[in-house]
PDB file of C-alpha atoms in Angstrom:
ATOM      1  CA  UNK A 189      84.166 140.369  57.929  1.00 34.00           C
ATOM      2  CA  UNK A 190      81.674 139.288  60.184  1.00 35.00           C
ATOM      3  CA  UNK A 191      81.894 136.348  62.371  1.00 34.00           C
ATOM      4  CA  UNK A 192      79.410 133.549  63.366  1.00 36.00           C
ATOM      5  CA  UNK A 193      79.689 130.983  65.296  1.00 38.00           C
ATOM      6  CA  UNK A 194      77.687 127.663  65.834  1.00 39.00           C
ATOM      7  CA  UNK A 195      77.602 125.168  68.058  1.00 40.00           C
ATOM      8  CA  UNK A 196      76.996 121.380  67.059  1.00 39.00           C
ATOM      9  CA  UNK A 197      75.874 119.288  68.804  1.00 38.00           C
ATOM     10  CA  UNK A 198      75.077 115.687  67.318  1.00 36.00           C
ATOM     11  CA  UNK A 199      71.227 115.831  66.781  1.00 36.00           C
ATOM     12  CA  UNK A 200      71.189 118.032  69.566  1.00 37.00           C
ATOM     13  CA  UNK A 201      68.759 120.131  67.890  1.00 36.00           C
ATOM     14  CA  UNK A 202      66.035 116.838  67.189  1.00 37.00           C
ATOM     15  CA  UNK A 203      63.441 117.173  70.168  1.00 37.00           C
ATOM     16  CA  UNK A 204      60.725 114.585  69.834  1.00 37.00           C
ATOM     17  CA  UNK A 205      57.668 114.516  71.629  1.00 39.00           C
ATOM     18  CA  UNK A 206      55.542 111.764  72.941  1.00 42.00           C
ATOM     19  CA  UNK A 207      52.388 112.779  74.707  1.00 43.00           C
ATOM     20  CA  UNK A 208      53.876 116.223  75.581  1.00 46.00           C
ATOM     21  CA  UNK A 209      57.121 114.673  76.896  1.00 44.00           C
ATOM     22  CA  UNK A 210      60.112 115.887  75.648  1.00 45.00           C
ATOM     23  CA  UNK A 211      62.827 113.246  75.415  1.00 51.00           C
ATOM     24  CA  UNK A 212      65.545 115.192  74.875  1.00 63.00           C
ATOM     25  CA  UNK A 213      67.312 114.155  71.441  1.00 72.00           C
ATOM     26  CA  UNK A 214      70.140 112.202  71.397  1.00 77.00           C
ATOM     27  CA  UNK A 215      71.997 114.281  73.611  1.00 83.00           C
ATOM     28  CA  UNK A 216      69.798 115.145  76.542  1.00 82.00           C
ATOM     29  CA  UNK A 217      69.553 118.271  76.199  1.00 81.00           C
ATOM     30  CA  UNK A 218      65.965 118.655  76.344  1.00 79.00           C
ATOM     31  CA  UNK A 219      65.245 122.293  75.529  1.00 78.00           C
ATOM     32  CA  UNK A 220      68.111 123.923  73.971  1.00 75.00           C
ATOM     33  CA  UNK A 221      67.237 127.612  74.195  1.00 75.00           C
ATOM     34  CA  UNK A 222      66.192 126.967  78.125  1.00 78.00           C
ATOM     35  CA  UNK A 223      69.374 125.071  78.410  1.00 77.00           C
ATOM     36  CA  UNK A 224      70.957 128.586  77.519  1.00 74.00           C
ATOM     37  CA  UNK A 225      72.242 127.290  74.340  1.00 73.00           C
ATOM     38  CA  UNK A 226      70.042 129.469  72.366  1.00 72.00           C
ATOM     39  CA  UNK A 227      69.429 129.034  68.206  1.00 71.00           C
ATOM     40  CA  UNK A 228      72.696 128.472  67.251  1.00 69.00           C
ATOM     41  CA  UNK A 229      73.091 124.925  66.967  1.00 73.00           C
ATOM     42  CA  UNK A 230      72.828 122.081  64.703  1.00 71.00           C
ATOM     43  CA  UNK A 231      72.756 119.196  64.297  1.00 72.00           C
ATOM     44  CA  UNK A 232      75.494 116.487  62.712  1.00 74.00           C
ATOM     45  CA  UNK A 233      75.501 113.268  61.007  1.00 73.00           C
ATOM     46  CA  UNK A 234      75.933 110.024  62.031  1.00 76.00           C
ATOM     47  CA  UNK A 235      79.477 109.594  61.497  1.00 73.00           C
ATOM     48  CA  UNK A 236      80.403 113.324  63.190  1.00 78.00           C
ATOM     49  CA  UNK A 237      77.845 112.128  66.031  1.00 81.00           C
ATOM     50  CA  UNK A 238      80.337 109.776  67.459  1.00 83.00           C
ATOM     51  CA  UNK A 239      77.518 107.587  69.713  1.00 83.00           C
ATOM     52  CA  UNK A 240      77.023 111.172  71.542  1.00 83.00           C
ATOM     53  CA  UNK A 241      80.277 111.824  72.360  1.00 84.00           C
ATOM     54  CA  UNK A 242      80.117 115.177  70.118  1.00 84.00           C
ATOM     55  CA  UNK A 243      77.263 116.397  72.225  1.00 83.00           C
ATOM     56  CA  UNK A 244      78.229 120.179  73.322  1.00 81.00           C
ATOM     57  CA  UNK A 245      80.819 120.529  70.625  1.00 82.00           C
ATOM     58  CA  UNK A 246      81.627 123.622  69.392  1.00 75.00           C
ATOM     59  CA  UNK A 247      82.664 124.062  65.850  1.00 70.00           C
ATOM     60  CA  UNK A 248      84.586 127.297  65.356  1.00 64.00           C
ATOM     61  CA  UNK A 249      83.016 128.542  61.613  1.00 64.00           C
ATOM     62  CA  UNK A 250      84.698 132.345  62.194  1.00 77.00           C
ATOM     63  CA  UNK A 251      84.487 132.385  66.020  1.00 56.00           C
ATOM     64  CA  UNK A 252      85.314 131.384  69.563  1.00 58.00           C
ATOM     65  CA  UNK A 253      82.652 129.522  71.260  1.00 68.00           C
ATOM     66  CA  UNK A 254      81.694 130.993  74.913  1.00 80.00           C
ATOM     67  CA  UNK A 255      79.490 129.815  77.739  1.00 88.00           C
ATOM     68  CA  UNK A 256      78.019 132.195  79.978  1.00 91.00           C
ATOM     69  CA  UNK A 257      77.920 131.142  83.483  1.00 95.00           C
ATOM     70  CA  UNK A 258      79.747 127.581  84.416  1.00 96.00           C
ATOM     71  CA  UNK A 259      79.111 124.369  83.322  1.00 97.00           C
ATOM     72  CA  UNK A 260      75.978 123.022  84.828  1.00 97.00           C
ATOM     73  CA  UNK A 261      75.657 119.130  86.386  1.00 98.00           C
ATOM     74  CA  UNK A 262      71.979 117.977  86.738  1.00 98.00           C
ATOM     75  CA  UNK A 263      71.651 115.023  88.761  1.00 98.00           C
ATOM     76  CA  UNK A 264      69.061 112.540  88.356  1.00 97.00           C
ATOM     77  CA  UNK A 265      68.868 108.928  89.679  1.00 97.00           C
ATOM     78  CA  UNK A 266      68.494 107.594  92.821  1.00 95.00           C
ATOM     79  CA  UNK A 267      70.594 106.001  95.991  1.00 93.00           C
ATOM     80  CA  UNK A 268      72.674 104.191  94.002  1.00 94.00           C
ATOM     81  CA  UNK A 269      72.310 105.577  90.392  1.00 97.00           C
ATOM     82  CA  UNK A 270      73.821 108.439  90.012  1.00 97.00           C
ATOM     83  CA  UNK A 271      72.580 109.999  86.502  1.00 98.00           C
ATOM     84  CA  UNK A 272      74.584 113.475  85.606  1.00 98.00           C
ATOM     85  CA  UNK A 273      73.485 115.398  82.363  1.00 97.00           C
ATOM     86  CA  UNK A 274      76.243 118.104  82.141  1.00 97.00           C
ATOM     87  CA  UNK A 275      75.678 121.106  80.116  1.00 95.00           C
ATOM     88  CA  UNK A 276      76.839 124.857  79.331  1.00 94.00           C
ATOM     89  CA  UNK A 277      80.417 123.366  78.482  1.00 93.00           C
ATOM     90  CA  UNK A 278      82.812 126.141  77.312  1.00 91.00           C
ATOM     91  CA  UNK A 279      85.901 125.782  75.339  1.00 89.00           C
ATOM     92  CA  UNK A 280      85.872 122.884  73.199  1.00 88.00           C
ATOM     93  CA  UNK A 281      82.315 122.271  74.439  1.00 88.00           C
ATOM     94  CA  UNK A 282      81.903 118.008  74.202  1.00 90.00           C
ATOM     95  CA  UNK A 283      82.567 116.187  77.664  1.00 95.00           C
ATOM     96  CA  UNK A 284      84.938 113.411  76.561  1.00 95.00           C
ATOM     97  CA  UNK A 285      85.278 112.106  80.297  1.00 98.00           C
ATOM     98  CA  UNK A 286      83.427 112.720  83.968  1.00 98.00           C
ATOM     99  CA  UNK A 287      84.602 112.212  87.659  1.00 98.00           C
ATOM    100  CA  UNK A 288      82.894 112.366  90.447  1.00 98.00           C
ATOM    101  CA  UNK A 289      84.297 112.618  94.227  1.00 98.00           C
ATOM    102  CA  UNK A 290      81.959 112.972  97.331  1.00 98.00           C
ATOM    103  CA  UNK A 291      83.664 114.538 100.533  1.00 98.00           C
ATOM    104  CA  UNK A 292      83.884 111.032 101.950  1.00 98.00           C
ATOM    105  CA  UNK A 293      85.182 109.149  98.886  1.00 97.00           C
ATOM    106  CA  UNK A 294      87.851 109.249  96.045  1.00 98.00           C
ATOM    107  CA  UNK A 295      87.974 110.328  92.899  1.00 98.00           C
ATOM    108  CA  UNK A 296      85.847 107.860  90.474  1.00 98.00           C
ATOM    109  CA  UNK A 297      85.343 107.804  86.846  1.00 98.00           C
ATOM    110  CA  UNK A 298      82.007 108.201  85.259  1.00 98.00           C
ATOM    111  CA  UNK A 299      80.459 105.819  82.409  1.00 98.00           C
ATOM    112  CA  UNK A 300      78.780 107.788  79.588  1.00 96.00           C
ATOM    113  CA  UNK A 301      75.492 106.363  79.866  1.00 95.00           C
ATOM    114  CA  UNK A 302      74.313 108.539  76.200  1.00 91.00           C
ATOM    115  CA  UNK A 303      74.549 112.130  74.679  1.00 90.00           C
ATOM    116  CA  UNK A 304      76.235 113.763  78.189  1.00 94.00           C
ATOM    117  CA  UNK A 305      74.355 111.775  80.883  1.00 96.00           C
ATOM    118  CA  UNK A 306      77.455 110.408  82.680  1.00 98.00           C
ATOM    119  CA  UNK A 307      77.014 107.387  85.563  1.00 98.00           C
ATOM    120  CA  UNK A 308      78.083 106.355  88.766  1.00 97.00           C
ATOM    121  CA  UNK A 309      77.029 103.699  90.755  1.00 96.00           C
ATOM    122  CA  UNK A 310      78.466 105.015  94.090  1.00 96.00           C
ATOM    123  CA  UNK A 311      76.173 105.511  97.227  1.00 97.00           C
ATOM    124  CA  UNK A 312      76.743 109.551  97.192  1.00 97.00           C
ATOM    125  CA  UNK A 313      74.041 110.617  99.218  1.00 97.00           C
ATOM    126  CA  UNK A 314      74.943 113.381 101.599  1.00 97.00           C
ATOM    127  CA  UNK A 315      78.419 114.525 100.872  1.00 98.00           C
ATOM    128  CA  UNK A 316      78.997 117.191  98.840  1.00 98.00           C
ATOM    129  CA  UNK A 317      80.006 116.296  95.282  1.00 98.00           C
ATOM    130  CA  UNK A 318      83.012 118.011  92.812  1.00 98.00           C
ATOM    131  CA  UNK A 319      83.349 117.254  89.460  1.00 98.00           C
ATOM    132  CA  UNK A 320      86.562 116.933  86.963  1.00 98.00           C
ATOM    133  CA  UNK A 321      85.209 117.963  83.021  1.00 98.00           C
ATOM    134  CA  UNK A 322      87.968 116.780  80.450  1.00 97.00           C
ATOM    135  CA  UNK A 323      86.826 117.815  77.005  1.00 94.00           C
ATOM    136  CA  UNK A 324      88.144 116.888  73.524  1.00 90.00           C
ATOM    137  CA  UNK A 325      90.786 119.287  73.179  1.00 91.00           C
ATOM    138  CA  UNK A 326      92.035 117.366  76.543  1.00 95.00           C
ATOM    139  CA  UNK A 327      91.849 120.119  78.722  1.00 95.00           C
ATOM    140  CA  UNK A 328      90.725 119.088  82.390  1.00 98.00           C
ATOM    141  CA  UNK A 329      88.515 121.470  85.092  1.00 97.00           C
ATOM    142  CA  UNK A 330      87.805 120.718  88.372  1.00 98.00           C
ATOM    143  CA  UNK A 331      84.734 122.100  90.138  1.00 98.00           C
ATOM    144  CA  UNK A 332      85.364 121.346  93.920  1.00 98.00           C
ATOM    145  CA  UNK A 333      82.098 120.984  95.983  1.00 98.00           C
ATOM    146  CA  UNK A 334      79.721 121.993  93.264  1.00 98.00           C
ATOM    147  CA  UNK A 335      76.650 120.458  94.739  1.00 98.00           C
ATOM    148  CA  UNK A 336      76.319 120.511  99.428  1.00 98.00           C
ATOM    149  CA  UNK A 337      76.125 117.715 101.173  1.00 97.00           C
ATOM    150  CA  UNK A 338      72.193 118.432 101.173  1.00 96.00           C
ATOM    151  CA  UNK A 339      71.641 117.910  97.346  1.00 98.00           C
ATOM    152  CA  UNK A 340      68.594 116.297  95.945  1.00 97.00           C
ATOM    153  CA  UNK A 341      68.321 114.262  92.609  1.00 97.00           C
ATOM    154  CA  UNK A 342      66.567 116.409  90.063  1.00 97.00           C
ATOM    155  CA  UNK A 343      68.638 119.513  90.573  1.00 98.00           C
ATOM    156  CA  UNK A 344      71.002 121.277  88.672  1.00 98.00           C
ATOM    157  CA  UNK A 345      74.192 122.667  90.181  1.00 98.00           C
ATOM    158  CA  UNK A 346      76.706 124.939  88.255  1.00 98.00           C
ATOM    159  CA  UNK A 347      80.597 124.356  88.927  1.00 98.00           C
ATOM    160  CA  UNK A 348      83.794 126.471  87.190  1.00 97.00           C
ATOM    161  CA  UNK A 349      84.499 127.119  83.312  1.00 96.00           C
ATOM    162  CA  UNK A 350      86.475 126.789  80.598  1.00 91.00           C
ATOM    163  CA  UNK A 351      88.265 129.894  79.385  1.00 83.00           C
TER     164      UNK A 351
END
């Protein structure tokens, strides 16, 4: 029998456009096939959505759901608004929490600000930052020094992944 597989993701696939910007859907995302998550998603309803918390899910229909490359933090804000869309999750797929450590401070927890932008209010600018993904199956990753001490807001960085 053949398998498919498809990832939901909570409205991830409802891109509106105003003026030619793309807001991203409730989750972010943006883009979904230059995200690398490709055509197949879809989206879920309101009660499945869980206020975005099901963003990056994957839904095994007959198989495994795999990422290629690791999961991907893009940071956006400024000094002291940290803004952290993360993407390309593997395993389960839906970020259920975020941390964030700079090389000069401790481990902090993250606010989901919607979909998978995740929030800190820390002055991080000019350490290097590592990141600990847990997911909904409650599996934990750390990516140690994902993004250098030279990082700029508006730049994606790509840390470890699930297996």
């Amino acid at each position: 029998m053949a398998l498919i597989g498809i990832m939901l993701a909570g409205f991830l696939s409802m891109v509106s456009s105003v003026d030619g910007y793309y807001w991203g859907g409730a989750c972010g995302y943006g883009n979904l096939y230059s995200q690398g998550y490709g055509t197949n998603t879809a989206a879920l309803s309101t009660a499945m959505f869980e206020n975005g918390l099901s963003c990056g899910a994957c839904y095994e229909i007959k198989v495994p759901c795999r990422r290629r490359g690791g999961i991907r933090f893009t940071i956006n804000g400024h000094s002291y608004f940290n803004l952290v869309l993360v993407t390309n999750v593997g395993g389960a797929g839906d970020v259920h929490s975020l941390a964030i450590k700079g090389s000069r401070t401790p481990w902090q927890s993250m606010s989901r600000n919607w979909g998978q932008n995740w929030q800190s209010n820390s002055y991080l600018n000019g350490q290097s930052l590592s990141f600990k993904v847990t997911t909904s199956d409650g599996r934990s990753l750390v990516s140690y020094n994902v993004a250098p001490g030279g990082w700029s807001f508006g730049q994606t960085y790509s840390g470890g992944q699930f297996r």
